[in-house]
PDB file of C-alpha atoms and ligand atoms in Angstrom:
ATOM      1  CA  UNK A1019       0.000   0.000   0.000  1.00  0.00           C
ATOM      2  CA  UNK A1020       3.372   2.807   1.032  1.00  0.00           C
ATOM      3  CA  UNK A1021       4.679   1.507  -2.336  1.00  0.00           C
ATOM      4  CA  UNK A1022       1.437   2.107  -4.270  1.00  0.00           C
ATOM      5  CA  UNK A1023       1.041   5.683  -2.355  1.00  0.00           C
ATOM      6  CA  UNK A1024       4.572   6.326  -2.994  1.00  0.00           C
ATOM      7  CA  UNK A1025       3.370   5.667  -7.119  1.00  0.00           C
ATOM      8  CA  UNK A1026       0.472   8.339  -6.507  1.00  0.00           C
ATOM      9  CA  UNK A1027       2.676  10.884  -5.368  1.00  0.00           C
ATOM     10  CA  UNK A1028       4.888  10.535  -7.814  1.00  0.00           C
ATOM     11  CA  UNK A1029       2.281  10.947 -10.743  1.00  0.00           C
ATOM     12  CA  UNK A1030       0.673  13.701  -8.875  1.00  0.00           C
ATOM     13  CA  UNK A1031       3.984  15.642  -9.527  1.00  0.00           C
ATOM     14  CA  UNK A1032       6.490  15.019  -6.094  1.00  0.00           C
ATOM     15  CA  UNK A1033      10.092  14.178  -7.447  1.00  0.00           C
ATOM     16  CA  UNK A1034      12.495  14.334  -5.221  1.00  0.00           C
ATOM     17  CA  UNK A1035      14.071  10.567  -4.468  1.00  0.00           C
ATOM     18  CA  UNK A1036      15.328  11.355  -0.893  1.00  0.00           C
ATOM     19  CA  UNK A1037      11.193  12.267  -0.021  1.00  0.00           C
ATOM     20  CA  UNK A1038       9.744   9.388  -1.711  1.00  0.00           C
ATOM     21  CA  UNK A1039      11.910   7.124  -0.048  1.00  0.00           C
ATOM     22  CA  UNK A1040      10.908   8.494   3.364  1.00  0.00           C
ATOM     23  CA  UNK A1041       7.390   8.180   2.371  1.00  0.00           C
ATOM     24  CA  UNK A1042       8.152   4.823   1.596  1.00  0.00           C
ATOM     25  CA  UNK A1043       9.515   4.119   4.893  1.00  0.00           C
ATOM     26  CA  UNK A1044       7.180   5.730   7.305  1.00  0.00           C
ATOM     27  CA  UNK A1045       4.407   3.378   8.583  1.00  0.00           C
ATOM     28  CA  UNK A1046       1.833   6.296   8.511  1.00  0.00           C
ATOM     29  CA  UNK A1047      -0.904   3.398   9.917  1.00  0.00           C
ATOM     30  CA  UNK A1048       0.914   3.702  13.246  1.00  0.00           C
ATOM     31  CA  UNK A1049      -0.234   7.910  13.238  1.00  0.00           C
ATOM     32  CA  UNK A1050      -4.061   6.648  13.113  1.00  0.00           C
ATOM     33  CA  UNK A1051      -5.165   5.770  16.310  1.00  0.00           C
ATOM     34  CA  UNK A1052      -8.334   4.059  15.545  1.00  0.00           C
ATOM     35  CA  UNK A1053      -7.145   0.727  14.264  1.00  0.00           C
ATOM     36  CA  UNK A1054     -10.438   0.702  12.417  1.00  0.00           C
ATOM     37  CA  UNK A1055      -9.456   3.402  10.437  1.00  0.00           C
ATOM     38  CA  UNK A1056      -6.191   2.238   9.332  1.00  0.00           C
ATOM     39  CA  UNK A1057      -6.772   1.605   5.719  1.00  0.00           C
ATOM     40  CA  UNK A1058      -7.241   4.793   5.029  1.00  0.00           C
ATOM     41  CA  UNK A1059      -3.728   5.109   5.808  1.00  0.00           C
ATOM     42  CA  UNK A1060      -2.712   5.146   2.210  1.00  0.00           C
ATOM     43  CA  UNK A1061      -5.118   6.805   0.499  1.00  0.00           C
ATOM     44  CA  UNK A1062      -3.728  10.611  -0.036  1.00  0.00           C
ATOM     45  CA  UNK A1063      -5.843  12.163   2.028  1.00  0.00           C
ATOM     46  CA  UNK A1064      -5.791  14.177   5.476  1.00  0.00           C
ATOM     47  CA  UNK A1065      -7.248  12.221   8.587  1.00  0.00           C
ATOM     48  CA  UNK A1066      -8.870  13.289  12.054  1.00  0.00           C
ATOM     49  CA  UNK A1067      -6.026  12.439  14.841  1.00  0.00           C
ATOM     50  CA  UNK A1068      -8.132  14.417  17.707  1.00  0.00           C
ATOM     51  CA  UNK A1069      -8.525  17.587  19.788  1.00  0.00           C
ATOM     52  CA  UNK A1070     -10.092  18.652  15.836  1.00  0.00           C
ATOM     53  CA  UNK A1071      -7.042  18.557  14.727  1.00  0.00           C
ATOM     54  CA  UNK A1072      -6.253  16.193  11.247  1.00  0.00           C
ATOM     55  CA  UNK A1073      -2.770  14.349   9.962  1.00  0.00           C
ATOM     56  CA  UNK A1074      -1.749  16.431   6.959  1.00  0.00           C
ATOM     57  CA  UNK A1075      -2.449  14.348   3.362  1.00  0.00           C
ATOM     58  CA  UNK A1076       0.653  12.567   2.113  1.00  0.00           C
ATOM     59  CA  UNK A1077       0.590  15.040  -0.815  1.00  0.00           C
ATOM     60  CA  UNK A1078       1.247  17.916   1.043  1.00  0.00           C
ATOM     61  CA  UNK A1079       3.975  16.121   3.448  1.00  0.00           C
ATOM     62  CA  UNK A1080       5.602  15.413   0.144  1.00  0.00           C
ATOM     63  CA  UNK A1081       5.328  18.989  -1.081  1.00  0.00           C
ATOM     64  CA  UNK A1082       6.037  20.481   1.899  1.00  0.00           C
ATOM     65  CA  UNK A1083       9.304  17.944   2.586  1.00  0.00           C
ATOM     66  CA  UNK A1084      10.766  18.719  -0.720  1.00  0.00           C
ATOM     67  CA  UNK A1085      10.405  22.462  -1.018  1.00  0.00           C
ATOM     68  CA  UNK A1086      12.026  22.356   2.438  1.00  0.00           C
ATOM     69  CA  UNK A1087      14.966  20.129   0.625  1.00  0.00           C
ATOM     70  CA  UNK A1088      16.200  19.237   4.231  1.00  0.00           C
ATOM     71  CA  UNK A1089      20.252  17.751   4.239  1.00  0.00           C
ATOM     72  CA  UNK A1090      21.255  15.470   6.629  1.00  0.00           C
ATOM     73  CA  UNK A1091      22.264  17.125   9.806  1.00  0.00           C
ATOM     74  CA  UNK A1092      20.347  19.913   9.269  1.00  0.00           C
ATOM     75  CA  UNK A1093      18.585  21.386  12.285  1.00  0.00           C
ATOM     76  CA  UNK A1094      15.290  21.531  11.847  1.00  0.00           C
ATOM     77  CA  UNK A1095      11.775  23.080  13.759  1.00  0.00           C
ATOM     78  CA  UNK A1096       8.576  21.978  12.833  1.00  0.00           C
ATOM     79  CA  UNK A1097       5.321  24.018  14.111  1.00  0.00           C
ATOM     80  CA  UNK A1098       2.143  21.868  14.453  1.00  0.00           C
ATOM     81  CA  UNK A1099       3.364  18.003  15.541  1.00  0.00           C
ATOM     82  CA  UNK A1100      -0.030  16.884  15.352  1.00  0.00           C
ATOM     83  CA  UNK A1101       0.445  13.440  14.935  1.00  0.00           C
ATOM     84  CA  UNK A1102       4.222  13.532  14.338  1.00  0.00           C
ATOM     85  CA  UNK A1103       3.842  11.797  11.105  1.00  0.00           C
ATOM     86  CA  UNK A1104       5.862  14.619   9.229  1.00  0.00           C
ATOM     87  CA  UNK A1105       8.312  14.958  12.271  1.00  0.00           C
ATOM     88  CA  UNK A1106       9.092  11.110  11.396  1.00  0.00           C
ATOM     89  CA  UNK A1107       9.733  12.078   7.571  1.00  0.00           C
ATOM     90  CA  UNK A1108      11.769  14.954   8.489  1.00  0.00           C
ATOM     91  CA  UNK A1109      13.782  12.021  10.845  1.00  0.00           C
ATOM     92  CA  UNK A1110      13.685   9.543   8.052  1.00  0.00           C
ATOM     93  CA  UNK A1111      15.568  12.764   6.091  1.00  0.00           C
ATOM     94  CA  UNK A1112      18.238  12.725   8.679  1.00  0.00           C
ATOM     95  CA  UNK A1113      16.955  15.542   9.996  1.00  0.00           C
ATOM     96  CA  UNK A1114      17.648  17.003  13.723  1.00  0.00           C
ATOM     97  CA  UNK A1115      13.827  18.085  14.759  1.00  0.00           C
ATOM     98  CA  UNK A1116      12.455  20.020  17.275  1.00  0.00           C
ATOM     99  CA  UNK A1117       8.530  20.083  17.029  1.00  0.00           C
ATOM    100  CA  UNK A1118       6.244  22.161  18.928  1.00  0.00           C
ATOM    101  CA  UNK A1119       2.521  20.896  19.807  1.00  0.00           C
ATOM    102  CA  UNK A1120      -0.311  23.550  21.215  1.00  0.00           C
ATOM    103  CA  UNK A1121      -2.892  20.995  22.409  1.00  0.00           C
ATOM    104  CA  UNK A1122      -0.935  18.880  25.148  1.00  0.00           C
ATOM    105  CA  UNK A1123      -3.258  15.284  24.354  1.00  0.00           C
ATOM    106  CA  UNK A1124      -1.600  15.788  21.158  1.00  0.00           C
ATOM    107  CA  UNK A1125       2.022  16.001  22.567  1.00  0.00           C
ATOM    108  CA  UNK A1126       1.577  13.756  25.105  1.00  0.00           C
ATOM    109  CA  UNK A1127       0.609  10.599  22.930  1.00  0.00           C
ATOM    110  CA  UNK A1128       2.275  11.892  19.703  1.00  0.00           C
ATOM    111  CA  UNK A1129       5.927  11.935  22.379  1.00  0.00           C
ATOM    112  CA  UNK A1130       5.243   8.239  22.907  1.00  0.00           C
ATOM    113  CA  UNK A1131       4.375   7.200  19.579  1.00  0.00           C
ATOM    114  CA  UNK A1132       7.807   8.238  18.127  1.00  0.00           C
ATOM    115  CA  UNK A1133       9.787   7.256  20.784  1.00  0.00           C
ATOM    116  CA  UNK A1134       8.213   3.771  20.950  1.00  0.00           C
ATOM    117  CA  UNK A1135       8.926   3.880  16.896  1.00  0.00           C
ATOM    118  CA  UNK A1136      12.410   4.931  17.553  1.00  0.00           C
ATOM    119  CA  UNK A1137      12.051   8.672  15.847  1.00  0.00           C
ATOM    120  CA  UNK A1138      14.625  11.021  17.866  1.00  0.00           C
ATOM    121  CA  UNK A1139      13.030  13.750  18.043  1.00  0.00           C
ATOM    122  CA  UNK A1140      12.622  16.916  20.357  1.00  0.00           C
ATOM    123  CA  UNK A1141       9.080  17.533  21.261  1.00  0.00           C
ATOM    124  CA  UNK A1142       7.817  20.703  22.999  1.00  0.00           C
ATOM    125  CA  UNK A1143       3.853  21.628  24.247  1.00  0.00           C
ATOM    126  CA  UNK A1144       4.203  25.164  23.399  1.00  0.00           C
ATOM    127  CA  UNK A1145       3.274  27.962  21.011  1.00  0.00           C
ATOM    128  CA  UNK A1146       5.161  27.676  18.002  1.00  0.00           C
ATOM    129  CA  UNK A1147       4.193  31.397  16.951  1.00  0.00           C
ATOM    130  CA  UNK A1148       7.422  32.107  19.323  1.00  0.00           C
ATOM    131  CA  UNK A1149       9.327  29.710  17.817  1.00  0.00           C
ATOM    132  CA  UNK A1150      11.820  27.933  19.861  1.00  0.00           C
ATOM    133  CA  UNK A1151      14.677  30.571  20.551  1.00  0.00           C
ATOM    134  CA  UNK A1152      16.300  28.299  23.107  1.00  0.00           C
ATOM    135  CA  UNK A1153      17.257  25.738  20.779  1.00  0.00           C
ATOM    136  CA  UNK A1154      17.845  28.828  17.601  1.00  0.00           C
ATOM    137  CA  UNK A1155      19.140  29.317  15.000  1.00  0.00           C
ATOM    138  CA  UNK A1156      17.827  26.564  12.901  1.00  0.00           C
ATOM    139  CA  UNK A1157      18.718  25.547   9.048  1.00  0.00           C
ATOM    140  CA  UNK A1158      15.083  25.045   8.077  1.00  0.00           C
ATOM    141  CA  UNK A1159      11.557  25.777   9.492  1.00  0.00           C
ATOM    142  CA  UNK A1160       8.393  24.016   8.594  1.00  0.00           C
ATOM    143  CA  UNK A1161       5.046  24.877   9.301  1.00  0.00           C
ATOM    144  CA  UNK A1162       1.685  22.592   8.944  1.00  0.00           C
ATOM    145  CA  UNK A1163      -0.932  24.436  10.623  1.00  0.00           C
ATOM    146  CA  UNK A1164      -2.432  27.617   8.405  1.00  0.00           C
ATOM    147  CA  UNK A1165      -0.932  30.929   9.557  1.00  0.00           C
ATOM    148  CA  UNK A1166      -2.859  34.425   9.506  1.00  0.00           C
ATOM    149  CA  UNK A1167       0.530  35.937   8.540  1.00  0.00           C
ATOM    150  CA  UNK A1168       4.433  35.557   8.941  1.00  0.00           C
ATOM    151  CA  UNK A1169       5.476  35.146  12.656  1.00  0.00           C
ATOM    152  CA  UNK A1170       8.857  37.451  12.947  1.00  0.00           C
ATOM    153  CA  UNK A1171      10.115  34.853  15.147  1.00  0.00           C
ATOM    154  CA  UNK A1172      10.023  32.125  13.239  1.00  0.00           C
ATOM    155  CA  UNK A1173      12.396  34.292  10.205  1.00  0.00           C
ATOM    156  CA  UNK A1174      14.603  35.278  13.257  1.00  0.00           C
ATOM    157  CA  UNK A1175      15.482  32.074  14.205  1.00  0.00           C
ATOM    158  CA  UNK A1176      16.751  30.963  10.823  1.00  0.00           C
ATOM    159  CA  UNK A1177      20.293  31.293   9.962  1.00  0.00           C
ATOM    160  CA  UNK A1178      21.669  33.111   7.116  1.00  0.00           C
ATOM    161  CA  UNK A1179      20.651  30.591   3.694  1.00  0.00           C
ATOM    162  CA  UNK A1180      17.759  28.837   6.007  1.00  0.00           C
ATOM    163  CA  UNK A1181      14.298  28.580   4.471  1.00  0.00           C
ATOM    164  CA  UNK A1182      10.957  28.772   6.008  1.00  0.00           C
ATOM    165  CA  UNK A1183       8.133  26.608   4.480  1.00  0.00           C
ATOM    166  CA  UNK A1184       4.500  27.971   5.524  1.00  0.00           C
ATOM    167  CA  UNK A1185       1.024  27.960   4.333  1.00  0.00           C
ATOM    168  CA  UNK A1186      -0.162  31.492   4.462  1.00  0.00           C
ATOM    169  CA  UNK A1187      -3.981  32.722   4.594  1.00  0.00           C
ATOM    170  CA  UNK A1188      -7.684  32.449   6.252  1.00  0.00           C
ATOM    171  CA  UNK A1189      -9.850  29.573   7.342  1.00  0.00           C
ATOM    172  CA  UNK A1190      -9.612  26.715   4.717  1.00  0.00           C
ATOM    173  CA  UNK A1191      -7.425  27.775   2.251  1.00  0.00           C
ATOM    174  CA  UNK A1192      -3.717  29.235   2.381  1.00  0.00           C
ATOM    175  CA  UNK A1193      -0.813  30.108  -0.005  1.00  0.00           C
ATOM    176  CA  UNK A1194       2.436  27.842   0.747  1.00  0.00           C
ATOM    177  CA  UNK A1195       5.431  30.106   0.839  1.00  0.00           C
ATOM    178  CA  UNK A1196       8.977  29.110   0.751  1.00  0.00           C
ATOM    179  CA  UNK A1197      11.304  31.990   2.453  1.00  0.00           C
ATOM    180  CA  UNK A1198      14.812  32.191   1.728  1.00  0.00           C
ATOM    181  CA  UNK A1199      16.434  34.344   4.358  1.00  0.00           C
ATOM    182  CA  UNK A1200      19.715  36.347   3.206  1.00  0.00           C
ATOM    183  CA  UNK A1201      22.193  38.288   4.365  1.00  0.00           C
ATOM    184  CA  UNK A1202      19.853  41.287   4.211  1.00  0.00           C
ATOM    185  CA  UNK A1203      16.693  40.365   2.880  1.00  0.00           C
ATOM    186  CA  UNK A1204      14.151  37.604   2.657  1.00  0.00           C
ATOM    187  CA  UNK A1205      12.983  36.021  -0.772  1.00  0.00           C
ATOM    188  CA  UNK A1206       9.612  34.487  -1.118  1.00  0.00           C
ATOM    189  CA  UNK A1207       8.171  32.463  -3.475  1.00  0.00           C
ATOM    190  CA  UNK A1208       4.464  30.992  -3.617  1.00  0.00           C
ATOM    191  CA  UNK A1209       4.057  28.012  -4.269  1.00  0.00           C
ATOM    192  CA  UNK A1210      -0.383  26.959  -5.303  1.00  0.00           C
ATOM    193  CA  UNK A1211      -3.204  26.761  -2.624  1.00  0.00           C
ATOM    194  CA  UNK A1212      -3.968  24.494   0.238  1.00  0.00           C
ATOM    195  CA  UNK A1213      -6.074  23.537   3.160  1.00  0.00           C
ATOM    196  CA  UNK A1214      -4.699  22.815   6.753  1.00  0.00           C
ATOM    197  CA  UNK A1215      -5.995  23.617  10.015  1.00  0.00           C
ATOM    198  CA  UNK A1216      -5.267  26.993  11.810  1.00  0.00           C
ATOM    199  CA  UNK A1217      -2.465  28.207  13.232  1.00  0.00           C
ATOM    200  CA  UNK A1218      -3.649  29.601  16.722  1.00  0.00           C
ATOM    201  CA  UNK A1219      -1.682  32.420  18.673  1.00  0.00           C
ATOM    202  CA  UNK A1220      -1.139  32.373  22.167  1.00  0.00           C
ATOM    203  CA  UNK A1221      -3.641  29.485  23.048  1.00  0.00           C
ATOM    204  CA  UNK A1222      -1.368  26.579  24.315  1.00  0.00           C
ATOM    205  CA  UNK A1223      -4.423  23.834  25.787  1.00  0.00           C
ATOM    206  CA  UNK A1224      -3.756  21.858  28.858  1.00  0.00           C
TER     207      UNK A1224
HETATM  208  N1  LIG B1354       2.311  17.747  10.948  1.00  0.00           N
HETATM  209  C1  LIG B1354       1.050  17.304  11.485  1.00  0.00           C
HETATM  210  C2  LIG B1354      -0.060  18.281  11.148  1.00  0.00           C
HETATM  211  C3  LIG B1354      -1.105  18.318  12.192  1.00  0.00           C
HETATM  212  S1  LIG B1354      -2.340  19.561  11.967  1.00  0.00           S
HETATM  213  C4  LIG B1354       0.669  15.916  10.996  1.00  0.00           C
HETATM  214  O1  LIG B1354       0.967  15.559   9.848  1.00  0.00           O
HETATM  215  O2  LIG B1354       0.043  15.183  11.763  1.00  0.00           O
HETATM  216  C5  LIG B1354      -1.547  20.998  12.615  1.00  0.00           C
HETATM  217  C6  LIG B1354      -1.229  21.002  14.076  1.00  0.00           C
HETATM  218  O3  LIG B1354      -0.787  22.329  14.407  1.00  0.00           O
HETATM  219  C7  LIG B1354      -2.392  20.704  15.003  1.00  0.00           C
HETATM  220  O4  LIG B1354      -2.073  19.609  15.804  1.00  0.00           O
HETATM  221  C8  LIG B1354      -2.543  21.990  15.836  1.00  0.00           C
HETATM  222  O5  LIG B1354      -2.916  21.759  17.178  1.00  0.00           O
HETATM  223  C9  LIG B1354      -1.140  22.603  15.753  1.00  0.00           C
HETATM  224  N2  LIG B1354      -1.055  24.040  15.993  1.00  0.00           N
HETATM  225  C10 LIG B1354      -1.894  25.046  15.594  1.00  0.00           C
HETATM  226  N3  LIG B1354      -1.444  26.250  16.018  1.00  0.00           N
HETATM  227  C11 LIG B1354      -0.285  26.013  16.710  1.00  0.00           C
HETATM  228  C12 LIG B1354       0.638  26.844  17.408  1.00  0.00           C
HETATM  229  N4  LIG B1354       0.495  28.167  17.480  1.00  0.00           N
HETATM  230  N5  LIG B1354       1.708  26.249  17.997  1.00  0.00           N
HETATM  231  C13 LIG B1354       1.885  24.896  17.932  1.00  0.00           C
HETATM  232  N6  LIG B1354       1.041  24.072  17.305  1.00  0.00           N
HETATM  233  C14 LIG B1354      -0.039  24.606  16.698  1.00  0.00           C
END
């Protein structure tokens, strides 16, 4: 079923080799908690994981992953965990990722999940509209919840050369971005519309 997903993405435009692979890998069953529910697992579609939140489709994973074009080694923060199944491809990408969670279920059973499948990751219950300055700067910053606008802090925290992938706009439907951050300036390209859930400011949930 990964191999006949992995087939899907490709025809539906995703090239990069390193991403597919990960795709490949990732048993994105294990993110589904409902057991009931796990052959939708590889069907390209988002999923509900709880607190009305949703796993993001393998198509956008994909799309997000490779516009990100993450090296190994490369620190990385994700905003939106969810149900860590992109964390895991960022891992899979050799990655070094920090993800923060606002809705503390979420972190709490998404923290066990990849450390029971052996993903190394750094998880924080937090607001990810801060960023993570403790653990800054960072070569690449993804986010996978849809942002009303640009958080500063998130461009801060990038080094010189790092990229920011984020889907930018209202309820329902947002532009993906990529920003390249320069010496003294910060390029951005757009990159077609999507759907994710909201990015929420300043409302971390116990
Ligand atoms: N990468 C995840 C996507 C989950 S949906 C996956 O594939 O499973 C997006 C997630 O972003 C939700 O879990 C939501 O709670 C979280 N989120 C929204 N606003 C946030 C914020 N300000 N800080 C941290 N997480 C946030």
């Amino acid at each position: 079923m990964r191999r006949k997903l992995v087939e899907e993405l490709k025809r539906k435009g995703i090239t990069d080799a390193r991403v597919l692979n990960a795709i490949g890998k990732v048993p994105r069953h294990q993110f589904i908690d409902d057991s009931a529910f796990e052959r939708f697992a590889y069907v390209d579609q988002a999923f509900p994981i709880g607190c009305e939140q949703t796993i993001s489709q393998p198509y956008t994973v994909a799309f997000q992953s490779e516009l990100l074009n993450v090296k190994p080694g490369e620190k990385v923060l994700e905003i939106g965990t969810g149900s860590g199944y992109q964390t895991a491809i960022l891992c899979e990408l050799g990655a070094k990722v920090y993800s923060i969670e606002r809705h503390r279920p979420l972190y709490l059973i998404t923290k066990k999940r990849l450390a029971d499948m052996r993903y190394r990751a750094h998880l924080v219950h937090g607001d990810g509209y801060k960023g993570l300055p403790v653990h800054a700067p960072f070569d690449k910053v993804i986010v996978t919840c849809g942002a009303p606008d640009v958080p500063q802090a998130l461009i801060d925290q990038l080094v010189e050369g790092g990229t920011l992938v984020i889907p930018v706009g209202g309820d329902g439907r947002q532009f993906m971005y990529s920003l390249l951050r320069t010496a003294t300036d910060v390029v951005k390209t757009e990159h077609g519309a999507f759907s994710f859930v909201p990015m929420v400011e300043n409302k971390v949930r116990g």
